[in-house]
Amino acid sequence: MFSLVRHGGDQLDVDLLRYSLLAAILISYLVVVMDPMVGIHFEGEEQAMALIGNWRGFLGHKNFAGAVCALCIIMFLFDAKRIRPMIRIFAILVAGYFLFRLQSKTSGGMVVLASVGGIVFETVSIRLRRYIIPILMIVRSVFWFLTRAYADMVQSNFLQPKAFTAVARSGGRC
C-alpha cells in the first residue's frame, strides 16, 4: 500500500481515498440492512436518548459515519470531472441519504459550508476570490457566535406556545 501511494501519484491517491469512502458507505448500508443492531443506534445502549434510531453503519457512531459521508460528498462534488457523471451523482446521492439518516447536523453543516466555499473557489475569479472567501468566513463566524451567544433567548422566546399570539398575551381580549 505504501509503495502504491508513493509511486502512484497524487491523482491515484485521491482516487483511492474517494472510492474507499464510497466503499465504506456502501458497506455501512449493508450493515444497516443485514444487522440493524450494529448499524443503527438502539435503546438500551449506553448513549444519549437523542441517538436512538440514527444510522451509524459499521463505523460505531453516527459522528464517525457523518465525517465519512461528508468527505465522500465533497470528494465526488469537486475535482472529479474525469469521473463519469452517473457515478458522481450515485455517490453523492448515496452519501447524502446516509448522512440524512445519520442525523449528523455537524457533518451536514460542514458539507454545506465546504460546498459554498468550493463553488466560490471554482466559479469566481482569483481577484474576487481573495476577498469573498475571507468575507464569507467572517460572516459565518459572526453568525455562529451570535447563534451560540443568544441561543437560550431565542429558544425561550420562540419555543413557547404563546410566543406568537397577540390574543394570548392580552389575556384573550383583542
Short mmCIF file of C-alpha atoms in Angstrom, two decimals:
data_model
loop_
_atom_site.label_atom_id
_atom_site.label_comp_id
_atom_site.label_asym_id
_atom_site.label_seq_id
_atom_site.Cartn_x
_atom_site.Cartn_y
_atom_site.Cartn_z
CA MET A 1 0.00 0.00 0.00
CA PHE A 2 2.77 2.43 0.87
CA SER A 3 4.53 1.72 -2.43
CA LEU A 4 1.29 2.31 -4.32
CA VAL A 5 0.79 5.66 -2.62
CA ARG A 6 4.42 6.67 -3.07
CA HIS A 7 4.71 5.73 -6.75
CA GLY A 8 1.12 6.12 -7.89
CA GLY A 9 0.99 9.89 -7.92
CA ASP A 10 -1.40 12.39 -6.42
CA GLN A 11 -4.39 11.55 -8.59
CA LEU A 12 -4.23 7.85 -7.74
CA ASP A 13 -4.04 8.74 -4.03
CA VAL A 14 -7.13 10.94 -4.32
CA ASP A 15 -8.98 8.26 -6.28
CA LEU A 16 -8.10 5.64 -3.64
CA LEU A 17 -9.46 7.90 -0.92
CA ARG A 18 -12.57 8.75 -2.94
CA TYR A 19 -13.50 5.15 -3.67
CA SER A 20 -12.57 3.98 -0.15
CA LEU A 21 -15.05 6.48 1.29
CA LEU A 22 -17.74 5.29 -1.12
CA ALA A 23 -16.99 1.65 -0.25
CA ALA A 24 -17.27 2.45 3.46
CA ILE A 25 -20.71 3.97 2.89
CA LEU A 26 -21.91 1.05 0.77
CA ILE A 27 -20.68 -1.42 3.40
CA SER A 28 -22.48 0.66 6.03
CA TYR A 29 -25.72 0.31 4.05
CA LEU A 30 -25.24 -3.46 4.08
CA VAL A 31 -24.66 -3.44 7.84
CA VAL A 32 -27.80 -1.36 8.43
CA VAL A 33 -29.89 -3.78 6.36
CA MET A 34 -28.31 -7.08 7.42
CA ASP A 35 -27.54 -6.35 11.09
CA PRO A 36 -29.54 -3.36 12.36
CA MET A 37 -28.37 -3.97 15.94
CA VAL A 38 -24.88 -2.98 14.80
CA GLY A 39 -25.82 -0.45 12.10
CA ILE A 40 -28.40 1.60 14.00
CA HIS A 41 -28.29 3.21 17.44
CA PHE A 42 -30.89 1.45 19.59
CA GLU A 43 -32.33 1.99 23.03
CA GLY A 44 -30.51 0.08 25.71
CA GLU A 45 -27.03 1.13 24.67
CA GLU A 46 -25.18 3.47 26.98
CA GLN A 47 -25.73 6.66 25.00
CA ALA A 48 -27.92 9.72 24.79
CA MET A 49 -31.60 9.15 24.04
CA ALA A 50 -31.31 11.54 21.07
CA LEU A 51 -29.16 9.00 19.19
CA ILE A 52 -31.82 6.29 19.15
CA GLY A 53 -32.79 5.43 15.57
CA ASN A 54 -29.83 7.19 13.96
CA TRP A 55 -27.85 5.12 11.50
CA ARG A 56 -24.16 4.50 12.04
CA GLY A 57 -23.24 1.63 9.75
CA PHE A 58 -20.17 -0.32 10.77
CA LEU A 59 -18.38 2.83 11.93
CA GLY A 60 -19.50 2.64 15.57
CA HIS A 61 -21.01 6.11 15.98
CA LYS A 62 -23.03 8.49 13.84
CA ASN A 63 -20.36 11.21 14.04
CA PHE A 64 -17.70 8.95 12.52
CA ALA A 65 -20.08 7.89 9.76
CA GLY A 66 -21.07 11.54 9.26
CA ALA A 67 -17.47 12.56 8.62
CA VAL A 68 -17.10 9.75 6.05
CA CYS A 69 -20.31 10.82 4.28
CA ALA A 70 -19.33 14.49 4.28
CA LEU A 71 -15.89 13.78 2.85
CA CYS A 72 -17.36 11.46 0.22
CA ILE A 73 -19.81 14.12 -0.94
CA ILE A 74 -17.07 16.74 -1.17
CA MET A 75 -14.67 14.36 -2.94
CA PHE A 76 -17.23 13.47 -5.62
CA LEU A 77 -18.55 17.02 -5.92
CA PHE A 78 -15.21 18.72 -6.57
CA ASP A 79 -12.13 17.65 -8.53
CA ALA A 80 -13.96 14.70 -10.05
CA LYS A 81 -14.56 15.96 -13.57
CA ARG A 82 -12.97 12.90 -15.18
CA ILE A 83 -15.32 10.52 -13.32
CA ARG A 84 -18.49 9.64 -15.20
CA PRO A 85 -21.41 11.87 -14.15
CA MET A 86 -23.63 8.89 -13.27
CA ILE A 87 -21.04 7.58 -10.81
CA ARG A 88 -20.64 11.04 -9.28
CA ILE A 89 -24.40 11.51 -8.92
CA PHE A 90 -24.78 8.00 -7.48
CA ALA A 91 -22.02 8.58 -4.91
CA ILE A 92 -23.38 11.98 -3.86
CA LEU A 93 -26.95 10.67 -3.51
CA VAL A 94 -25.88 7.55 -1.60
CA ALA A 95 -23.69 9.55 0.78
CA GLY A 96 -26.31 12.30 1.11
CA TYR A 97 -29.11 9.91 2.04
CA PHE A 98 -26.91 8.09 4.54
CA LEU A 99 -25.92 11.46 6.03
CA PHE A 100 -29.62 12.33 6.29
CA ARG A 101 -30.36 9.06 8.10
CA LEU A 102 -27.43 9.70 10.46
CA GLN A 103 -28.99 12.99 11.59
CA SER A 104 -25.48 14.41 11.98
CA LYS A 105 -26.04 18.15 11.94
CA THR A 106 -22.35 18.97 12.25
CA SER A 107 -21.34 16.95 9.21
CA GLY A 108 -24.31 18.28 7.24
CA GLY A 109 -23.35 21.84 8.08
CA MET A 110 -19.76 21.21 7.09
CA VAL A 111 -20.87 19.83 3.72
CA VAL A 112 -22.92 22.96 3.08
CA LEU A 113 -20.08 25.30 4.11
CA ALA A 114 -17.46 23.38 2.14
CA SER A 115 -19.73 23.27 -0.91
CA VAL A 116 -20.31 27.02 -0.82
CA GLY A 117 -16.58 27.60 -0.45
CA GLY A 118 -15.81 25.16 -3.25
CA ILE A 119 -18.34 26.72 -5.60
CA VAL A 120 -16.93 30.18 -4.91
CA PHE A 121 -13.43 28.84 -5.45
CA GLU A 122 -14.32 27.21 -8.78
CA THR A 123 -16.55 29.91 -10.25
CA VAL A 124 -15.19 33.25 -9.04
CA SER A 125 -12.07 34.82 -10.47
CA ILE A 126 -8.88 34.81 -8.39
CA ARG A 127 -9.08 38.56 -7.92
CA LEU A 128 -12.54 38.43 -6.27
CA ARG A 129 -11.89 35.12 -4.53
CA ARG A 130 -9.25 36.75 -2.33
CA TYR A 131 -11.97 38.89 -0.78
CA ILE A 132 -15.11 36.76 -1.00
CA ILE A 133 -13.83 33.68 0.86
CA PRO A 134 -12.50 35.61 3.90
CA ILE A 135 -15.69 37.71 4.00
CA LEU A 136 -17.82 34.54 3.90
CA MET A 137 -15.74 33.06 6.74
CA ILE A 138 -16.12 36.20 8.85
CA VAL A 139 -19.90 36.37 8.24
CA ARG A 140 -20.25 32.69 9.08
CA SER A 141 -18.17 33.11 12.27
CA VAL A 142 -20.24 36.08 13.42
CA PHE A 143 -23.46 34.18 12.67
CA TRP A 144 -22.19 31.15 14.60
CA PHE A 145 -21.13 33.33 17.54
CA LEU A 146 -24.49 35.12 17.69
CA THR A 147 -26.49 31.90 17.48
CA ARG A 148 -24.42 30.39 20.31
CA ALA A 149 -24.44 33.52 22.46
CA TYR A 150 -28.18 34.11 22.18
CA ALA A 151 -29.40 30.51 21.80
CA ASP A 152 -31.16 30.48 25.17
CA MET A 153 -33.03 33.71 24.46
CA VAL A 154 -34.11 32.55 21.01
CA GLN A 155 -35.29 29.21 22.34
CA SER A 156 -37.19 30.74 25.24
CA ASN A 157 -38.90 33.33 23.02
CA PHE A 158 -39.75 31.18 20.01
CA LEU A 159 -40.46 27.80 21.56
CA GLN A 160 -43.13 28.96 23.98
CA PRO A 161 -46.65 28.13 22.77
CA LYS A 162 -47.89 31.66 23.45
CA ALA A 163 -44.94 33.46 21.84
CA PHE A 164 -46.65 34.26 18.53
CA THR A 165 -50.20 35.03 19.52
CA ALA A 166 -51.27 38.54 20.43
CA VAL A 167 -54.52 37.17 21.82
CA ALA A 168 -52.65 35.00 24.30
CA ARG A 169 -50.65 37.99 25.55
CA SER A 170 -53.70 40.17 26.10
CA GLY A 171 -55.49 37.51 28.10
CA GLY A 172 -57.99 36.66 25.36
CA ARG A 173 -59.04 40.27 24.67
CA CYS A 174 -58.30 41.92 21.32
#
